[in-house]
Coordinates of C-alpha atoms and ligand atoms in Angstrom, one line a residue:
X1 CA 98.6 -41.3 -87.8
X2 CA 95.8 -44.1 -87.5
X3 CA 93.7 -45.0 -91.1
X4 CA 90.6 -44.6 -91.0
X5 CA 88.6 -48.4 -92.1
X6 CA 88.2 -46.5 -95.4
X7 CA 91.8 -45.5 -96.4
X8 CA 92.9 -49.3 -95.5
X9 CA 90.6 -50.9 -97.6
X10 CA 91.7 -48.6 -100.3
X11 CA 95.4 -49.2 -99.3
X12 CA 94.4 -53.0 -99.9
X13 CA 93.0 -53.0 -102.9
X14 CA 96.3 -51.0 -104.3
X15 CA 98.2 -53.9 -102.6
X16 CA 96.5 -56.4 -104.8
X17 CA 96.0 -54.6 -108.0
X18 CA 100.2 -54.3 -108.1
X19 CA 100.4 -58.4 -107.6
X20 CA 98.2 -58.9 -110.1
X21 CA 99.9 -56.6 -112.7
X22 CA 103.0 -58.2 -111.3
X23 CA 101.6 -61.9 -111.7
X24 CA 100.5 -60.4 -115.3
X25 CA 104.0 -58.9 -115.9
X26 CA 105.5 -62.6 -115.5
X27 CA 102.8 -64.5 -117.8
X28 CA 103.6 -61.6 -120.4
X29 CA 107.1 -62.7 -120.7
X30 CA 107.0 -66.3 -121.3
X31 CA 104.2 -65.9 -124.3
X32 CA 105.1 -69.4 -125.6
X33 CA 103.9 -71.2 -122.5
X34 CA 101.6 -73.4 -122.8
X35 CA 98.8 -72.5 -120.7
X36 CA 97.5 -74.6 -118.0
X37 CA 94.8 -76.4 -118.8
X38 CA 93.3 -75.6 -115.6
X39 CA 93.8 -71.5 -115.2
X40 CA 91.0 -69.3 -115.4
X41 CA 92.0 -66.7 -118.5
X42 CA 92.0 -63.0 -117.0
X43 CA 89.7 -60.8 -118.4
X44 CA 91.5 -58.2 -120.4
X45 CA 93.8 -61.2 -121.9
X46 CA 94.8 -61.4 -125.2
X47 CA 92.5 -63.2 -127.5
X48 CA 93.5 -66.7 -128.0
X49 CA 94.4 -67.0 -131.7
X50 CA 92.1 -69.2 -133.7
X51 CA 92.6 -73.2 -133.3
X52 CA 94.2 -74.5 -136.5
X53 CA 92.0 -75.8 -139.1
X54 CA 91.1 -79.1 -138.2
X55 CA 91.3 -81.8 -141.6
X56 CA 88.0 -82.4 -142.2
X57 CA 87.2 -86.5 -141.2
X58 CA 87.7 -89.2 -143.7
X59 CA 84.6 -91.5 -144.2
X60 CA 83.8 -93.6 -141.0
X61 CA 84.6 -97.3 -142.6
X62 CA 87.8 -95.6 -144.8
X63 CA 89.0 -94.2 -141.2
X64 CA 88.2 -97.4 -139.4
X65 CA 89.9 -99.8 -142.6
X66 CA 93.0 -97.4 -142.4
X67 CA 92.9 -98.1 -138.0
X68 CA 92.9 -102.0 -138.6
X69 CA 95.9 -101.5 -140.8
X70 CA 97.8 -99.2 -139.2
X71 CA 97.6 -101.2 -136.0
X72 CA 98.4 -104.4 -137.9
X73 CA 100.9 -102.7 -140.1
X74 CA 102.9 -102.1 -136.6
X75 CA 102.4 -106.0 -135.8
X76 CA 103.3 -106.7 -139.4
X77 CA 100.0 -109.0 -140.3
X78 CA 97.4 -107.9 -142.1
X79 CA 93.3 -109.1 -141.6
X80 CA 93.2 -113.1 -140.3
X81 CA 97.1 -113.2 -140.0
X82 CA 97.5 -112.1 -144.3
X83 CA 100.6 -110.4 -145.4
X84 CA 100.8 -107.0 -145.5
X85 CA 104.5 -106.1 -146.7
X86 CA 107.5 -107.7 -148.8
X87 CA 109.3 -108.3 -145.4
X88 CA 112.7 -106.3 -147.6
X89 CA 112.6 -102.7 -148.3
X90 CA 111.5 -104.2 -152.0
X91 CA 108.8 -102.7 -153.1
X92 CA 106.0 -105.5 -154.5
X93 CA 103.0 -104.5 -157.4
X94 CA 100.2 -106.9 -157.6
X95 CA 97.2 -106.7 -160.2
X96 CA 93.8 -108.1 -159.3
X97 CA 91.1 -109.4 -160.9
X98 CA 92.1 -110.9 -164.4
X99 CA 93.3 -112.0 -166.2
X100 CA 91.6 -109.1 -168.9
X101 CA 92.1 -110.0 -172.6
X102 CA 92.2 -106.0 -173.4
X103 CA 94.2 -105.1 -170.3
X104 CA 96.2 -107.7 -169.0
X105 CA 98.4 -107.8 -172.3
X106 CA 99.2 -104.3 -171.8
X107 CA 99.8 -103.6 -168.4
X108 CA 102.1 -107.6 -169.2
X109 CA 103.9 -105.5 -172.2
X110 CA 105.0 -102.4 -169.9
X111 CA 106.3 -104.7 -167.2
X112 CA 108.3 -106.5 -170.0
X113 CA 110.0 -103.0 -171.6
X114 CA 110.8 -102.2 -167.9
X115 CA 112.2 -105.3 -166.9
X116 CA 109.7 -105.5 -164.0
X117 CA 108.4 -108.8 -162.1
X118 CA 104.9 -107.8 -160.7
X119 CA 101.8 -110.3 -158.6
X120 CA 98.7 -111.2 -160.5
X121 CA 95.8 -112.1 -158.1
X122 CA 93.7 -114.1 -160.5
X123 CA 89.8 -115.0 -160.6
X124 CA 89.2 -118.5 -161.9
X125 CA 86.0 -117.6 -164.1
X126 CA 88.7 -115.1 -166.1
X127 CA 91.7 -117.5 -165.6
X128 CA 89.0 -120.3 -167.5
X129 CA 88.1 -117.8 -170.4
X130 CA 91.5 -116.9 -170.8
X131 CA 94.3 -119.5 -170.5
X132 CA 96.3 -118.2 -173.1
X133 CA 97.0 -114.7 -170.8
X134 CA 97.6 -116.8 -167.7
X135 CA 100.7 -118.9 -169.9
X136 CA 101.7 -115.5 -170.6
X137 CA 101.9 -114.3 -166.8
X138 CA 103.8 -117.0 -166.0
X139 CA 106.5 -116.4 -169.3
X140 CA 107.1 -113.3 -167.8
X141 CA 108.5 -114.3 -164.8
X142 CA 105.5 -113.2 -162.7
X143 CA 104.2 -114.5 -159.5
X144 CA 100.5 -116.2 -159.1
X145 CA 97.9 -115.7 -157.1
X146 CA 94.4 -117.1 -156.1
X147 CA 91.7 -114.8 -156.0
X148 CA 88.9 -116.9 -155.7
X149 CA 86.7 -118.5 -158.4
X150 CA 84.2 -116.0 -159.1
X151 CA 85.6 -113.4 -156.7
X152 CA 83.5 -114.3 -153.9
X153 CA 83.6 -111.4 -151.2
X154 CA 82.1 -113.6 -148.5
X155 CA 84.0 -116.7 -149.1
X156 CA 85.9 -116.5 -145.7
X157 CA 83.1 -116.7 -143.7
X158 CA 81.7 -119.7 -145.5
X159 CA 82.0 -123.1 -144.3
X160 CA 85.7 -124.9 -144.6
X161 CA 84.5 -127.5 -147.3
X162 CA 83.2 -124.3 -149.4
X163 CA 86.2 -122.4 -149.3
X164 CA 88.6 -125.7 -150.2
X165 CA 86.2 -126.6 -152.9
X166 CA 86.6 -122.5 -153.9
X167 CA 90.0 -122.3 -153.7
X168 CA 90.8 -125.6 -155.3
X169 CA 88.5 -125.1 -158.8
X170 CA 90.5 -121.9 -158.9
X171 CA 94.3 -123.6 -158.4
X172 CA 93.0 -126.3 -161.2
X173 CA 91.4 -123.9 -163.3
X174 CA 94.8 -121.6 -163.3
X175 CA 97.3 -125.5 -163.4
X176 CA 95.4 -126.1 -166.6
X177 CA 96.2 -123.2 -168.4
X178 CA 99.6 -123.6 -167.0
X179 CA 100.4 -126.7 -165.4
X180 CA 103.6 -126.4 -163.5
X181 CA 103.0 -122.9 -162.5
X182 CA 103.4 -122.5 -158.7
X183 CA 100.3 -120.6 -157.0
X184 CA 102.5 -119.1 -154.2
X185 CA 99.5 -116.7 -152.8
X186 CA 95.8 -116.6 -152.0
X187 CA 94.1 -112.9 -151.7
X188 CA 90.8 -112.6 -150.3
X189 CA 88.3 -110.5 -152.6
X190 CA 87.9 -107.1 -150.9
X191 CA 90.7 -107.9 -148.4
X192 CA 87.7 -110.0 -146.2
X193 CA 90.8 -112.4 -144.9
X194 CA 89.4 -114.6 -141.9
X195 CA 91.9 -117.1 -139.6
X196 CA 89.8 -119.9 -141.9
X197 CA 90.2 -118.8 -145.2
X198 CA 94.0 -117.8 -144.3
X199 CA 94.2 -120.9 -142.7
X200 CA 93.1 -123.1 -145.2
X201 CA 95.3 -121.5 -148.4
X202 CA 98.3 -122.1 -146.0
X203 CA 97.0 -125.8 -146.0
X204 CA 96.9 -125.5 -149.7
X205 CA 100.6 -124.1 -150.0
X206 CA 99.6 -120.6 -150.4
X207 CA 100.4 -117.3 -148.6
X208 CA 98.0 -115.1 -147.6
X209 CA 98.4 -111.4 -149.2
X210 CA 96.9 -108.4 -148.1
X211 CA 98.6 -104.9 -149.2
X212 CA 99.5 -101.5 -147.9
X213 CA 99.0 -99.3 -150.7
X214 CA 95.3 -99.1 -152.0
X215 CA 95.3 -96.0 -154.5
X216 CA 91.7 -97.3 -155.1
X217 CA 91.5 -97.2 -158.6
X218 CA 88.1 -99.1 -158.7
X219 CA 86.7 -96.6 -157.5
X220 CA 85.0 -94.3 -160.4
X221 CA 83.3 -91.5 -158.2
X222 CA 80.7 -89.6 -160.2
X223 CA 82.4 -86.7 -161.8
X224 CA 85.9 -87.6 -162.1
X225 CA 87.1 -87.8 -165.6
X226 CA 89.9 -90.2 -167.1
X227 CA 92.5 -87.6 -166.9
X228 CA 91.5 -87.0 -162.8
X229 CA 91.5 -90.5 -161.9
X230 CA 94.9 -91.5 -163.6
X231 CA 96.1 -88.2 -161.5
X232 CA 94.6 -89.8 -158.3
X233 CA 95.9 -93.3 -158.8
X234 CA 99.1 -92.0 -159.6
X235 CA 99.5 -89.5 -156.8
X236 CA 98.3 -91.9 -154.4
X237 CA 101.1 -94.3 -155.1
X238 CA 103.8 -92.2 -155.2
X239 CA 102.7 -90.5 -151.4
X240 CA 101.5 -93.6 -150.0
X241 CA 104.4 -96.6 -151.4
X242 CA 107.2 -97.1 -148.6
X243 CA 110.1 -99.6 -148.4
X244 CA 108.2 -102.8 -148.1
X245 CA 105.1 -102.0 -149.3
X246 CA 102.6 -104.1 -151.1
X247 CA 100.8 -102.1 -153.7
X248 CA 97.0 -102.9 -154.7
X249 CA 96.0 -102.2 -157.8
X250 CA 93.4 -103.9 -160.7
X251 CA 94.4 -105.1 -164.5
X252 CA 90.7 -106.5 -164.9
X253 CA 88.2 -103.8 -167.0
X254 CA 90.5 -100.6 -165.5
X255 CA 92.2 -99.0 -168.6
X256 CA 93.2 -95.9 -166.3
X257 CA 95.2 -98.2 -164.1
X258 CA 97.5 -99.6 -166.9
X259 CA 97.5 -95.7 -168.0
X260 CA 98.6 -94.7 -164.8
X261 CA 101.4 -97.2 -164.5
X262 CA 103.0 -96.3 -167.7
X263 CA 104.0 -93.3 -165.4
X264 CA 104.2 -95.1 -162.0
X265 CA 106.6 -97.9 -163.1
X266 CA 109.7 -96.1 -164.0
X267 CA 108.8 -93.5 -161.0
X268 CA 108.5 -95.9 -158.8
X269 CA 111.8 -98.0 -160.6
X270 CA 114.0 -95.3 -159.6
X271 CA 113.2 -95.1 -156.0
X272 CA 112.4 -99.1 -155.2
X273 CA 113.3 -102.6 -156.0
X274 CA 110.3 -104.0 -157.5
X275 CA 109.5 -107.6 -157.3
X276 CA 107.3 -110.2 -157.5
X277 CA 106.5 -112.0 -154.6
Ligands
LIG1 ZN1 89.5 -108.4 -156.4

């Protein structure tokens, strides 16, 4: 019996409906597939379930900051060649910005009861106020470091006779108070470390030190109370400290830090060595 032109196209389109259910039959069992990135979804497909929530993005200069580390964390230098970990699976605390004549003696006390060694980063205006707290530093078996006479943030990009002179009235400033103290490390204010600046404190005997742990307790945003800032230092430390890491953190005017460590030391004591550097 002959078709007639209607019956075959008929017969045709049955023909292709079956491959397709077959072809659909087949994608249907392997539901874990990735798709390709390139097929066409069919019309009476599932509907694709909803893309997981995306973390919203961290502030443009934060994300960029945390980049530059990362990449130079996996080199193992930190901005202008600085030093961004202990180089042992030691964990290292360093305070910034005193010395403080209400907080350094506190924060010097707790590191005493715990039999902790710790990194002072100290600015030479403070340092010249306060000899008395940098001899203390040192009787505690503490390391030194140069943070710049008057916590310049744009002393690395200012000419080499202005960072010497800098760096200098700072080391004097800190041997007078305690003459035979060794000044092992230099930290640029704000982390601004430039091949000059590094390079000059390494002419001056000094190390540069940047960190790996910033739990930014400077920062007082509008809003947060004590209680909530202690919380966010403290919780920031314990995520963000790994073997090696160099921790940031401020003794000068920041009450909430020295709070915060009276709960970070011994957390931190029974998962590191601490040292100072
Ligand atoms: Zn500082």
């Amino acid at each position: 019996m002959r078709l007639s032109r209607s019956n075959k196209l008929v017969l045709f389109g049955v023909a292709l409906l079956m491959v397709g259910l077959a072809g659909r039959a087949a994608a249907d069992e392997t539901p874990s597939a990735p798709s390709h990135p390139q097929a066409k979804p069919a019309i009476s497909a599932p509907p694709t379930p909803p893309a997981k929530p995306v973390k919203p993005p961290v502030k443009p200069t934060e994300a960029a900051k945390q980049k530059v580390v990362t990449i130079s964390a996996r080199q193992g230098r930190g901005p202008g060649g600085s030093r961004l970990t202990t180089g042992s699976k030691a964990v290292a605390l360093t305070f910034d910005d005193g010395p403080d004549p209400a907080q350094t003696p506190k924060i010097l006390q707790l590191l005493a009861q715990q039999h902790v060694h710790a990194t002072f980063c100290l600015v030479g205006q403070n340092v010249a106020k306060h000899p008395e707290l940098v001899r203390q530093i040192v009787a505690g078996g503490h390391t030194l470091c140069n943070h710049t006479w008057s916590h310049d943030l744009k002393l690395g990009k200012k000419p080499a006779a202005k960072i010497k002179a800098d760096l200098a009235r700072t080391n004097a400033a800190i041997r007078a108070a305690a003459p035979n103290a060794k000044i092992r490390y230099f930290r640029a204010p704000g982390g601004n470390f430039t091949p000059a600046v590094v390079a000059i404190a390494k002419q001056m005997g000094m190390g540069s030190l940047y960190w790996k742990v910033d739990p930014r307790d400077w920062d007082h945003p509008e809003g947060e109370t004590h209680a909530q800032h202690r919380a966010r230092v403290i919780a920031k430390v314990e995520h963000s400290t790994h073997p090696g890491a160099i921790v940031l953190s401020h003794d000068y005017a920041q009450p909430d830090t020295i709070a915060a460590y009276r709960t970070l030391v011994p957390w931190l004591k029974k998962r590191y060595k601490l040292i100072g550097l």
